[in-house]
Coordinates of C-alpha atoms in Angstrom, one line a residue:
Chain A
X1 CA 238.2 38.4 -72.6
X2 CA 239.4 39.2 -76.1
X3 CA 242.8 37.4 -76.3
X4 CA 243.5 38.8 -79.8
X5 CA 243.1 42.3 -78.5
X6 CA 239.9 43.3 -80.3
X7 CA 236.2 42.8 -80.6
X8 CA 237.0 40.7 -83.8
X9 CA 237.8 37.8 -81.6
X10 CA 234.1 37.4 -81.0
X11 CA 233.2 37.5 -84.7
X12 CA 236.0 35.0 -85.4
X13 CA 234.8 32.6 -82.8
X14 CA 231.2 32.9 -84.0
X15 CA 232.2 32.3 -87.6
X16 CA 234.3 29.3 -86.8
X17 CA 231.8 27.7 -84.5
X18 CA 229.1 28.2 -87.1
X19 CA 231.3 26.4 -89.7
X20 CA 231.9 23.5 -87.2
X21 CA 228.2 23.2 -86.5
X22 CA 227.5 23.0 -90.2
X23 CA 230.1 20.3 -90.6
X24 CA 232.3 22.4 -92.9
X25 CA 235.3 22.3 -90.6
X26 CA 236.9 19.4 -88.7
X27 CA 240.1 19.4 -86.6
X28 CA 243.0 20.0 -89.0
X29 CA 240.9 22.0 -91.4
X30 CA 241.8 25.4 -92.8
X31 CA 240.3 28.9 -92.1
X32 CA 240.9 31.5 -94.9
X33 CA 240.2 35.2 -94.8
X34 CA 241.2 38.2 -96.7
X35 CA 241.7 40.9 -94.1
X36 CA 244.1 43.6 -93.3
X37 CA 243.2 43.8 -89.7
X38 CA 242.0 42.5 -86.4
X39 CA 239.9 39.7 -87.9
X40 CA 243.0 37.9 -89.1
X41 CA 244.4 38.0 -85.6
X42 CA 241.1 36.9 -84.1
X43 CA 240.8 34.0 -86.5
X44 CA 244.4 32.9 -85.7
X45 CA 243.6 32.9 -82.0
X46 CA 240.5 30.7 -82.5
X47 CA 242.3 28.6 -85.1
X48 CA 245.3 27.9 -82.9
X49 CA 243.1 27.2 -79.9
X50 CA 240.9 24.8 -81.8
X51 CA 243.5 23.1 -84.0
X52 CA 242.9 24.7 -87.4
X53 CA 245.4 26.1 -89.9
X54 CA 244.8 29.8 -90.6
X55 CA 245.6 31.4 -94.0
X56 CA 245.4 35.2 -94.2
X57 CA 245.5 37.1 -97.5
X58 CA 246.6 40.7 -97.1
X59 CA 247.4 43.6 -99.5
X60 CA 251.2 44.0 -99.5
X61 CA 250.9 47.6 -98.5
X62 CA 249.9 46.7 -95.0
X63 CA 252.1 47.9 -92.1
X64 CA 254.9 45.7 -90.9
X65 CA 253.4 45.7 -87.4
X66 CA 250.4 43.9 -88.7
X67 CA 252.3 41.3 -90.7
X68 CA 254.7 40.7 -87.8
X69 CA 251.7 40.0 -85.5
X70 CA 250.2 37.5 -87.9
X71 CA 253.5 35.8 -88.5
X72 CA 254.1 35.6 -84.7
X73 CA 250.8 33.8 -84.4
X74 CA 252.0 31.2 -86.9
X75 CA 249.6 32.3 -89.7
X76 CA 250.2 31.4 -93.3
X77 CA 250.5 34.9 -94.8
X78 CA 249.8 35.5 -98.5
X79 CA 250.6 39.0 -99.8
X80 CA 249.0 40.2 -102.9
X81 CA 249.2 43.6 -104.7
X82 CA 246.8 46.2 -103.4
X83 CA 244.1 46.6 -106.1
X84 CA 240.5 47.8 -105.9
X85 CA 237.6 45.5 -105.0
X86 CA 236.4 45.3 -108.6
X87 CA 239.7 43.7 -109.6
X88 CA 239.5 39.9 -109.5
X89 CA 242.9 39.8 -107.7
X90 CA 241.7 42.1 -104.9
X91 CA 242.8 40.4 -101.6
X92 CA 239.2 39.7 -100.5
X93 CA 238.3 38.1 -103.8
X94 CA 241.6 36.2 -103.9
X95 CA 240.9 34.8 -100.4
X96 CA 237.5 33.6 -101.5
X97 CA 238.9 31.8 -104.5
X98 CA 241.6 30.3 -102.4
X99 CA 239.1 29.0 -99.8
X100 CA 237.0 27.4 -102.6
X101 CA 240.1 25.6 -104.0
X102 CA 241.2 24.4 -100.5
X103 CA 237.7 23.2 -99.7
X104 CA 238.0 20.8 -102.7
X105 CA 241.4 19.4 -101.6
X106 CA 241.5 19.6 -97.8
X107 CA 240.3 16.4 -96.1
X108 CA 239.2 18.2 -93.0
X109 CA 237.5 21.1 -94.8
X110 CA 238.4 24.7 -95.5
X111 CA 236.2 27.7 -95.0
X112 CA 236.2 31.3 -96.2
X113 CA 235.5 33.3 -93.1
X114 CA 234.0 36.1 -95.3
X115 CA 233.4 38.4 -92.3
X116 CA 231.4 41.0 -94.3
X117 CA 228.8 38.8 -95.8
X118 CA 228.8 35.7 -93.5
X119 CA 225.9 36.4 -91.1
X120 CA 227.4 34.0 -88.5
X121 CA 229.3 37.2 -87.6
X122 CA 226.0 39.0 -86.8
X123 CA 224.5 36.0 -85.1
X124 CA 227.5 35.7 -82.8
X125 CA 226.9 39.2 -81.5
X126 CA 223.2 38.5 -81.3
X127 CA 224.0 35.5 -79.1
X128 CA 226.8 36.9 -77.0
X129 CA 227.3 40.6 -76.9
X130 CA 223.6 41.5 -77.0
X131 CA 222.7 39.4 -74.0
X132 CA 225.8 40.6 -72.2
X133 CA 224.8 44.2 -72.6
X134 CA 221.2 43.5 -71.5
X135 CA 222.4 41.6 -68.4
X136 CA 225.0 44.1 -67.4
X137 CA 222.6 47.0 -67.6
X138 CA 219.8 45.1 -65.9
X139 CA 217.7 45.7 -69.0
X140 CA 217.9 49.4 -68.5
X141 CA 219.8 50.2 -71.6
X142 CA 218.2 53.1 -73.6
X143 CA 220.5 53.2 -76.6
X144 CA 223.4 51.4 -78.2
X145 CA 225.7 53.0 -80.7
X146 CA 228.8 51.9 -82.6
X147 CA 230.4 52.1 -86.0
X148 CA 230.0 49.5 -88.7
X149 CA 232.8 47.8 -90.6
X150 CA 231.2 44.5 -91.4
X151 CA 228.1 45.6 -89.6
X152 CA 228.0 42.5 -87.4
X153 CA 228.2 44.2 -84.1
X154 CA 225.5 46.8 -84.6
X155 CA 223.2 44.4 -86.5
X156 CA 223.5 41.6 -84.0
X157 CA 223.4 43.7 -80.8
X158 CA 220.7 45.8 -82.3
X159 CA 218.5 42.9 -83.2
X160 CA 218.9 41.4 -79.7
X161 CA 218.2 44.6 -77.8
X162 CA 215.2 45.5 -80.0
X163 CA 213.7 42.1 -79.2
X164 CA 214.0 42.7 -75.5
X165 CA 212.7 46.3 -75.7
X166 CA 211.7 47.9 -79.0
X167 CA 212.3 51.3 -77.6
X168 CA 216.1 50.8 -77.3
X169 CA 217.6 53.2 -79.8
X170 CA 220.2 51.8 -82.2
X171 CA 222.4 54.6 -83.5
X172 CA 225.0 54.1 -86.2
X173 CA 228.3 56.0 -85.8
X174 CA 229.7 56.5 -89.3
X175 CA 233.2 57.9 -89.9
X176 CA 233.8 60.2 -92.8
X177 CA 234.5 58.4 -96.0
X178 CA 231.8 55.8 -95.3
X179 CA 228.5 55.7 -97.1
X180 CA 226.1 54.4 -94.4
X181 CA 225.3 57.7 -92.8
X182 CA 223.7 59.0 -95.9
X183 CA 222.0 55.6 -96.5
X184 CA 220.3 55.6 -93.1
X185 CA 219.5 59.3 -93.2
X186 CA 218.5 59.8 -96.8
X187 CA 218.3 56.4 -98.3
X188 CA 221.3 56.8 -100.6
X189 CA 224.7 55.3 -100.3
X190 CA 227.0 58.3 -100.6
X191 CA 230.4 59.0 -99.1
X192 CA 232.2 62.2 -98.4
X193 CA 235.5 63.1 -96.8
X194 CA 238.0 60.6 -95.3
X195 CA 239.1 59.2 -92.0
X196 CA 242.3 57.8 -90.5
X197 CA 240.3 55.2 -88.5
X198 CA 240.8 51.6 -89.5
X199 CA 238.4 48.6 -89.7
X200 CA 235.2 50.7 -89.8
X201 CA 233.5 52.7 -92.5
X202 CA 231.5 50.8 -95.1
X203 CA 230.5 51.7 -98.6
X204 CA 227.8 49.1 -99.1
X205 CA 225.1 47.2 -97.3
X206 CA 226.8 44.0 -96.4
X207 CA 224.8 40.8 -95.7
X208 CA 225.4 41.5 -92.0
X209 CA 223.9 44.9 -92.3
X210 CA 221.0 43.8 -94.4
X211 CA 217.8 44.5 -92.4
X212 CA 219.7 45.7 -89.3
X213 CA 217.3 47.7 -87.0
X214 CA 219.2 51.0 -87.2
X215 CA 217.1 53.9 -86.0
X216 CA 219.4 56.8 -86.8
X217 CA 222.9 57.7 -87.7
X218 CA 225.6 60.2 -86.8
X219 CA 228.5 61.2 -89.0
X220 CA 231.6 61.6 -86.8
X221 CA 234.6 63.4 -88.3
X222 CA 238.1 62.5 -87.1
X223 CA 238.3 66.1 -85.7
X224 CA 235.6 65.1 -83.2
X225 CA 236.8 61.5 -82.5
X226 CA 240.5 62.2 -82.0
X227 CA 240.1 64.5 -79.0
X228 CA 237.9 61.8 -77.5
X229 CA 240.7 59.2 -78.0
X230 CA 243.2 61.7 -76.3
X231 CA 240.7 62.4 -73.5
X232 CA 240.3 58.6 -72.9
X233 CA 244.0 58.4 -72.4
X234 CA 244.3 61.3 -70.1
X235 CA 241.2 60.9 -68.1
X236 CA 240.5 57.2 -68.1
X237 CA 243.9 55.8 -68.7
X238 CA 242.7 53.8 -71.7
X239 CA 244.9 53.9 -74.9
X240 CA 242.4 52.9 -77.6
X241 CA 242.2 52.8 -81.4
X242 CA 240.5 55.3 -83.6
X243 CA 237.3 53.3 -83.9
X244 CA 236.8 53.4 -80.2
X245 CA 237.1 57.2 -80.5
X246 CA 234.3 57.3 -83.1
X247 CA 232.1 55.1 -80.9
X248 CA 232.7 57.1 -77.7
X249 CA 232.2 60.4 -79.6
X250 CA 228.9 59.0 -80.9
X251 CA 227.9 58.0 -77.3
X252 CA 228.7 61.5 -76.1
X253 CA 226.5 63.0 -78.9
X254 CA 223.7 60.6 -78.1
X255 CA 224.0 61.4 -74.4
X256 CA 223.6 65.0 -75.1
X257 CA 220.7 64.4 -77.4
X258 CA 218.8 62.1 -75.0
X259 CA 219.6 64.3 -72.0
X260 CA 219.9 63.2 -68.3
X261 CA 218.9 59.8 -66.9
X262 CA 219.7 57.5 -69.9
X263 CA 221.9 54.5 -70.2
X264 CA 223.9 54.4 -73.4
X265 CA 226.2 51.6 -74.4
X266 CA 229.0 51.4 -76.9
X267 CA 232.0 49.1 -77.5
X268 CA 235.7 49.8 -77.2
X269 CA 237.0 47.8 -80.2
X270 CA 240.7 47.5 -79.6
X271 CA 243.7 49.1 -78.0
X272 CA 245.8 51.9 -79.5
X273 CA 249.0 49.9 -79.6
X274 CA 248.7 49.0 -83.2
X275 CA 248.2 52.6 -84.4
X276 CA 251.3 54.3 -83.0
X277 CA 252.5 55.2 -86.5
X278 CA 249.3 57.1 -87.3
X279 CA 247.0 57.9 -84.4
X280 CA 249.8 58.8 -82.0
X281 CA 252.2 60.3 -84.5
X282 CA 252.3 64.1 -84.4
X283 CA 254.0 64.4 -87.7
X284 CA 251.4 62.2 -89.5
X285 CA 248.5 64.0 -87.7
X286 CA 249.8 67.5 -88.5
X287 CA 250.2 66.5 -92.1
X288 CA 246.4 65.8 -92.2
X289 CA 245.5 68.9 -90.2
X290 CA 244.1 66.7 -87.4
X291 CA 244.2 67.3 -83.7
X292 CA 247.5 66.2 -82.0
X293 CA 247.6 64.8 -78.4
X294 CA 248.3 67.9 -76.3
X295 CA 251.3 66.2 -74.6
X296 CA 252.9 65.4 -78.0
X297 CA 252.8 68.9 -79.4
X298 CA 256.2 70.4 -80.1
X299 CA 257.4 72.1 -77.0
X300 CA 254.9 70.3 -74.7
Chain B
X1 CA 237.4 79.1 -67.7
X2 CA 236.2 80.7 -70.9
X3 CA 234.0 83.7 -70.4
X4 CA 230.9 83.6 -72.5
X5 CA 230.9 87.3 -73.2
X6 CA 233.2 89.5 -75.3
X7 CA 233.8 93.2 -74.9
X8 CA 233.1 95.9 -77.4
X9 CA 236.9 96.5 -77.6
X10 CA 237.4 92.8 -78.4
X11 CA 234.8 92.9 -81.2
X12 CA 235.9 96.2 -82.6
X13 CA 239.4 94.7 -83.3
X14 CA 237.8 91.8 -85.1
X15 CA 235.0 93.4 -87.1
X16 CA 236.8 92.3 -90.3
X17 CA 237.6 88.8 -89.2
X18 CA 236.3 86.4 -91.9
X19 CA 235.0 83.7 -89.5
X20 CA 233.0 86.0 -87.2
X21 CA 229.2 86.4 -87.8
X22 CA 227.3 89.1 -85.9
X23 CA 223.7 88.5 -84.9
X24 CA 221.2 91.0 -83.6
X25 CA 218.8 89.2 -81.3
X26 CA 216.9 92.1 -79.9
X27 CA 213.5 91.3 -78.4
X28 CA 211.1 93.4 -76.4
X29 CA 208.3 92.4 -74.1
X30 CA 205.0 92.6 -76.1
X31 CA 203.8 95.4 -73.9
X32 CA 206.7 97.6 -74.9
X33 CA 205.3 97.9 -78.4
X34 CA 208.6 98.1 -80.2
X35 CA 209.6 96.5 -83.4
X36 CA 213.1 95.1 -83.1
X37 CA 213.2 94.0 -86.7
X38 CA 212.6 97.5 -87.9
X39 CA 215.1 98.9 -85.5
X40 CA 217.6 96.4 -86.8
X41 CA 217.0 97.5 -90.4
X42 CA 217.6 101.1 -89.4
X43 CA 220.8 100.5 -87.4
X44 CA 222.8 97.4 -86.9
X45 CA 226.4 96.4 -86.3
X46 CA 228.1 96.1 -89.7
X47 CA 227.1 92.8 -91.3
X48 CA 224.8 91.7 -88.5
X49 CA 221.8 89.5 -89.4
X50 CA 218.6 89.6 -87.4
X51 CA 217.5 86.5 -85.3
X52 CA 213.9 86.6 -84.4
X53 CA 213.2 84.3 -81.4
X54 CA 209.5 84.4 -82.0
X55 CA 210.0 83.2 -85.6
X56 CA 212.8 80.7 -85.1
X57 CA 210.7 78.8 -82.6
X58 CA 208.4 75.8 -82.3
X59 CA 205.1 76.6 -84.1
X60 CA 203.2 73.5 -82.8
X61 CA 202.6 74.9 -79.3
X62 CA 200.6 77.6 -77.5
X63 CA 203.7 78.6 -75.5
X64 CA 205.7 81.6 -76.7
X65 CA 209.1 81.2 -78.5
X66 CA 209.8 77.6 -77.5
X67 CA 212.9 75.9 -78.8
X68 CA 212.3 74.7 -82.3
X69 CA 213.1 71.2 -83.7
X70 CA 216.8 70.8 -84.8
X71 CA 215.6 70.6 -88.4
X72 CA 213.8 73.9 -88.2
X73 CA 216.6 75.6 -86.3
X74 CA 219.2 74.5 -88.8
X75 CA 217.1 75.4 -91.8
X76 CA 216.6 78.9 -90.4
X77 CA 220.1 79.6 -89.2
X78 CA 221.7 78.3 -92.4
X79 CA 219.8 80.9 -94.3
X80 CA 221.2 83.5 -92.0
X81 CA 224.7 82.2 -92.9
X82 CA 225.2 80.8 -89.4
X83 CA 226.7 77.4 -90.0
X84 CA 229.4 75.0 -89.0
X85 CA 232.8 76.5 -88.4
X86 CA 231.8 80.1 -87.8
X87 CA 232.3 82.1 -84.6
X88 CA 229.0 83.7 -83.7
X89 CA 228.8 86.9 -81.6
X90 CA 225.2 87.7 -80.5
X91 CA 224.0 91.1 -79.2
X92 CA 220.8 93.0 -78.6
X93 CA 219.6 96.4 -77.6
X94 CA 217.7 95.3 -74.5
X95 CA 219.9 94.2 -71.7
X96 CA 220.6 90.6 -73.0
X97 CA 217.0 90.2 -74.2
X98 CA 217.3 88.0 -76.1
X99 CA 221.0 87.5 -76.9
X100 CA 221.3 85.4 -73.9
X101 CA 218.5 83.1 -75.0
X102 CA 220.0 82.8 -78.6
X103 CA 223.4 82.0 -77.0
X104 CA 221.7 79.2 -75.1
X105 CA 219.7 78.0 -78.2
X106 CA 222.9 77.6 -80.3
X107 CA 224.5 75.7 -77.5
X108 CA 221.5 73.4 -77.2
X109 CA 221.9 72.8 -81.0
X110 CA 225.6 71.9 -80.4
X111 CA 227.3 75.1 -81.6
X112 CA 229.6 76.1 -78.8
X113 CA 231.6 78.7 -80.6
X114 CA 229.4 81.6 -79.6
X115 CA 229.8 84.6 -77.4
X116 CA 227.5 87.5 -76.2
X117 CA 228.6 91.1 -76.8
X118 CA 228.8 92.6 -73.3
X119 CA 226.7 95.8 -73.2
X120 CA 225.1 95.1 -76.6
X121 CA 224.2 97.8 -79.1
X122 CA 223.7 100.5 -76.4
X123 CA 227.3 100.3 -75.2
X124 CA 228.6 100.0 -78.8
X125 CA 226.8 103.1 -79.8
X126 CA 227.7 105.0 -76.7
X127 CA 231.3 104.4 -77.5
X128 CA 230.8 106.0 -80.9
X129 CA 231.4 102.7 -82.8
X130 CA 230.0 102.2 -86.3
X131 CA 226.5 101.0 -87.1
X132 CA 224.9 101.0 -90.5
X133 CA 221.6 100.5 -92.3
X134 CA 223.0 98.5 -95.2
X135 CA 220.8 95.5 -95.9
X136 CA 222.7 92.3 -95.0
X137 CA 222.5 89.4 -97.5
X138 CA 224.2 86.4 -95.9
X139 CA 225.6 83.5 -97.8
X140 CA 223.9 80.2 -96.8
X141 CA 226.1 77.9 -94.8
X142 CA 225.4 74.4 -93.7
X143 CA 224.6 73.9 -90.0
X144 CA 224.8 70.5 -88.4
X145 CA 222.6 70.3 -85.3
X146 CA 224.0 68.3 -82.4
X147 CA 221.3 68.4 -79.8
X148 CA 222.4 68.8 -76.2
X149 CA 219.4 68.1 -74.1
X150 CA 221.4 68.4 -70.9
X151 CA 220.8 72.1 -71.3
X152 CA 217.0 71.9 -71.6
X153 CA 214.3 70.9 -69.1
X154 CA 210.7 70.1 -69.9
X155 CA 207.6 70.0 -67.7
X156 CA 207.9 66.3 -66.8
X157 CA 211.5 66.7 -65.8
X158 CA 210.6 69.7 -63.6
X159 CA 207.8 67.7 -62.0
X160 CA 210.2 64.9 -61.3
X161 CA 212.7 67.3 -59.8
X162 CA 210.0 68.3 -57.2
X163 CA 210.6 65.0 -55.4
X164 CA 214.2 64.2 -56.4
X165 CA 215.4 67.7 -55.6
X166 CA 218.4 66.9 -57.7
X167 CA 218.5 70.3 -59.3
X168 CA 218.2 73.7 -57.8
X169 CA 215.9 76.0 -59.7
X170 CA 216.7 79.6 -60.1
X171 CA 213.7 81.8 -61.1
X172 CA 214.7 85.1 -62.6
X173 CA 211.3 86.9 -62.6
X174 CA 210.8 89.9 -60.4
X175 CA 210.5 89.4 -56.7
X176 CA 206.9 90.5 -56.8
X177 CA 206.0 87.9 -59.5
X178 CA 207.9 85.2 -57.7
X179 CA 206.1 85.7 -54.4
X180 CA 202.8 86.1 -56.2
X181 CA 202.1 89.6 -54.8
X182 CA 201.4 90.9 -58.3
X183 CA 199.4 89.3 -61.1
X184 CA 201.3 87.8 -64.0
X185 CA 201.5 90.0 -67.2
X186 CA 200.2 87.1 -69.3
X187 CA 196.6 86.3 -68.7
X188 CA 195.4 83.1 -67.2
X189 CA 198.5 82.3 -65.2
X190 CA 198.5 81.5 -61.6
X191 CA 200.7 83.6 -59.3
X192 CA 203.6 82.3 -57.4
X193 CA 206.6 80.0 -58.1
X194 CA 207.7 76.4 -58.4
X195 CA 208.1 75.0 -54.9
X196 CA 211.7 74.9 -53.8
X197 CA 212.9 77.4 -56.4
X198 CA 215.1 80.4 -55.6
X199 CA 214.5 83.9 -56.8
X200 CA 217.2 86.1 -58.4
X201 CA 215.7 88.7 -60.8
X202 CA 217.6 88.9 -64.1
X203 CA 217.7 92.7 -63.8
X204 CA 219.9 92.4 -60.7
X205 CA 222.6 90.6 -62.8
X206 CA 223.1 93.6 -65.2
X207 CA 224.8 96.9 -64.5
X208 CA 223.3 100.3 -65.2
X209 CA 225.3 100.4 -68.4
X210 CA 223.8 97.2 -69.6
X211 CA 226.8 95.0 -69.1
X212 CA 226.8 91.8 -67.1
X213 CA 228.1 92.2 -63.6
X214 CA 231.6 91.0 -62.8
X215 CA 232.2 87.5 -61.3
X216 CA 232.6 88.8 -57.8
X217 CA 229.3 90.7 -57.8
X218 CA 227.5 87.7 -59.4
X219 CA 228.9 85.2 -56.9
X220 CA 227.6 87.4 -54.1
X221 CA 224.2 87.7 -55.7
X222 CA 223.8 84.0 -56.2
X223 CA 224.9 83.3 -52.7
X224 CA 222.5 85.9 -51.3
X225 CA 219.7 84.2 -53.3
X226 CA 220.5 80.9 -51.7
X227 CA 221.8 79.3 -54.9
X228 CA 224.5 76.7 -54.3
X229 CA 226.9 76.9 -57.2
X230 CA 228.2 73.4 -56.5
X231 CA 224.8 71.9 -57.2
X232 CA 223.1 71.0 -60.5
X233 CA 221.1 74.1 -61.6
X234 CA 218.2 74.9 -63.8
X235 CA 217.1 78.4 -64.7
X236 CA 213.5 79.4 -65.2
X237 CA 211.5 82.7 -65.7
X238 CA 208.4 83.9 -67.5
X239 CA 209.0 82.5 -70.9
X240 CA 212.7 81.4 -71.1
X241 CA 214.2 84.8 -72.1
X242 CA 215.5 86.3 -68.8
X243 CA 216.3 82.8 -67.4
X244 CA 219.0 82.7 -70.1
X245 CA 220.6 85.8 -68.6
X246 CA 221.0 83.9 -65.4
X247 CA 222.4 80.9 -67.4
X248 CA 224.9 83.4 -69.0
X249 CA 225.9 84.8 -65.6
X250 CA 226.4 81.2 -64.3
X251 CA 228.6 80.4 -67.3
X252 CA 230.7 83.5 -66.4
X253 CA 231.1 81.8 -63.0
X254 CA 232.4 78.6 -64.6
X255 CA 229.0 76.8 -64.9
X256 CA 228.3 76.4 -68.6
X257 CA 226.3 73.2 -67.9
X258 CA 223.2 74.9 -66.4
X259 CA 219.9 73.8 -67.9
X260 CA 216.9 76.1 -68.8
X261 CA 213.3 75.2 -68.3
X262 CA 211.9 76.2 -71.7
X263 CA 208.2 76.3 -70.8
X264 CA 209.0 78.4 -67.7
X265 CA 206.2 80.1 -65.8
X266 CA 204.0 80.4 -68.9
X267 CA 203.7 76.6 -68.9
X268 CA 204.0 75.8 -65.2
X269 CA 201.6 78.6 -64.1
X270 CA 199.0 77.9 -66.7
X271 CA 198.4 74.3 -65.7
X272 CA 195.8 73.2 -63.1
X273 CA 197.9 70.3 -61.9
X274 CA 201.2 71.9 -61.0
X275 CA 202.0 72.8 -57.4
X276 CA 202.5 76.5 -56.8
X277 CA 204.2 78.1 -53.8
X278 CA 203.6 81.7 -52.8

């Protein structure tokens, strides 16, 4: 169960438990993260359940839905101007500094979750999601595919599955605007285009991705992923976020490539409820020349 | 249901459409001694490039015109200007040899926006429509291959199917070759057919004018051949050219998901270890 509503609950739990095991966090301690998305919610779930304070630093441009959710969870929210990563006041860097300062003062410890480069994230998926997939497919999984944000899921699951069976194919699904597709295909970090998906798409090799056993990569444009999101609603009843659309579109491509009699696994990262203003907004989609849910088209 | 064929009328109205690319895929049996490339140079639909199934094929095999690797396919077709985002219309001057196979090849490589010109060059010319001999110099266009292996079967999958019987096999060679009453045109092949397969010669699917028969006639033909249109289906023939005509016919009947056994009888009939029925 993902009580925070996304796969990031797993990463959050792994990061916090790792900090506990290393003695960095004791009841009453503080968890700090710079995140605009699901990881903040996941950390708040874990923090609340385990008795830690959660401080989330976000760019002030973030949607009100996201801020409201974090506030509802009782998170201490710090809003900073939206500036590029190279700026020392970027929200991620700011959260790192804040965590270091708090670690000095807090009697029960403070940690910087640092989901991108904290490999407890990847280890969590190696220990939990990987074995889950192996068990639930009775070891008959032929391939695993998903997108990378931090890279924790694909690296952790990939490593576990490869250890069970080196033939399992690990296929990265990269949205447009991310640089990993070119890296795994041609050895060069290079991005092109853009995507409306959130929480995935990476421009660098994070510590979590470093050494990940990725066999091959697909580049999935939004034009391909969105119809999949809409199909999942109409045919499966599942209202999911854009990253799930990228993942399922990749699984479909992989299924076609591998042909009949293969078992392919992917993850559905979160529900679509947080994306109503973009993913399910015909005006927004039309403005980007993207596919619109057929039932939302004017006159439908 | 989207019909995989377009009519000469349909195409004539769209000859100037900027997103349509015409492709001449004419291929003749070796014994016919004709040179489709030379015929293309002499007369082709305006702007049509030539697609040679013997050249755009896997070179690392003894089998004729096998499906090439996605890398080779995309390298070749991009030079022909056949890339992402274009609508391809394929035709030939030999009763769907080999426009049907090229239609299948593009779909295996993930390009679904492709149609076959019904009646091909013969019908086009019979209707007095324009052809020319102007050399065509296409602008290169990037092609992203997205392999769809559901549409291809190999020897091992065909072997496995002998016991699983999961897919019905439709063999489009002539009845005489199917039953083994005549020798195969290619030397060294055994005579007969894959056990359990059904026979429906590709020539039966085409009208005297060289158009594909209508859905009603096709339905009756498949039924008469014992082909169950509700089952999973794979087509096969001598070398994967006429089998694609049956795949095209099945797509007209709402079955675009039919696989093709690429090695076909040239592979199956040449091996000492494959069972053969007569």
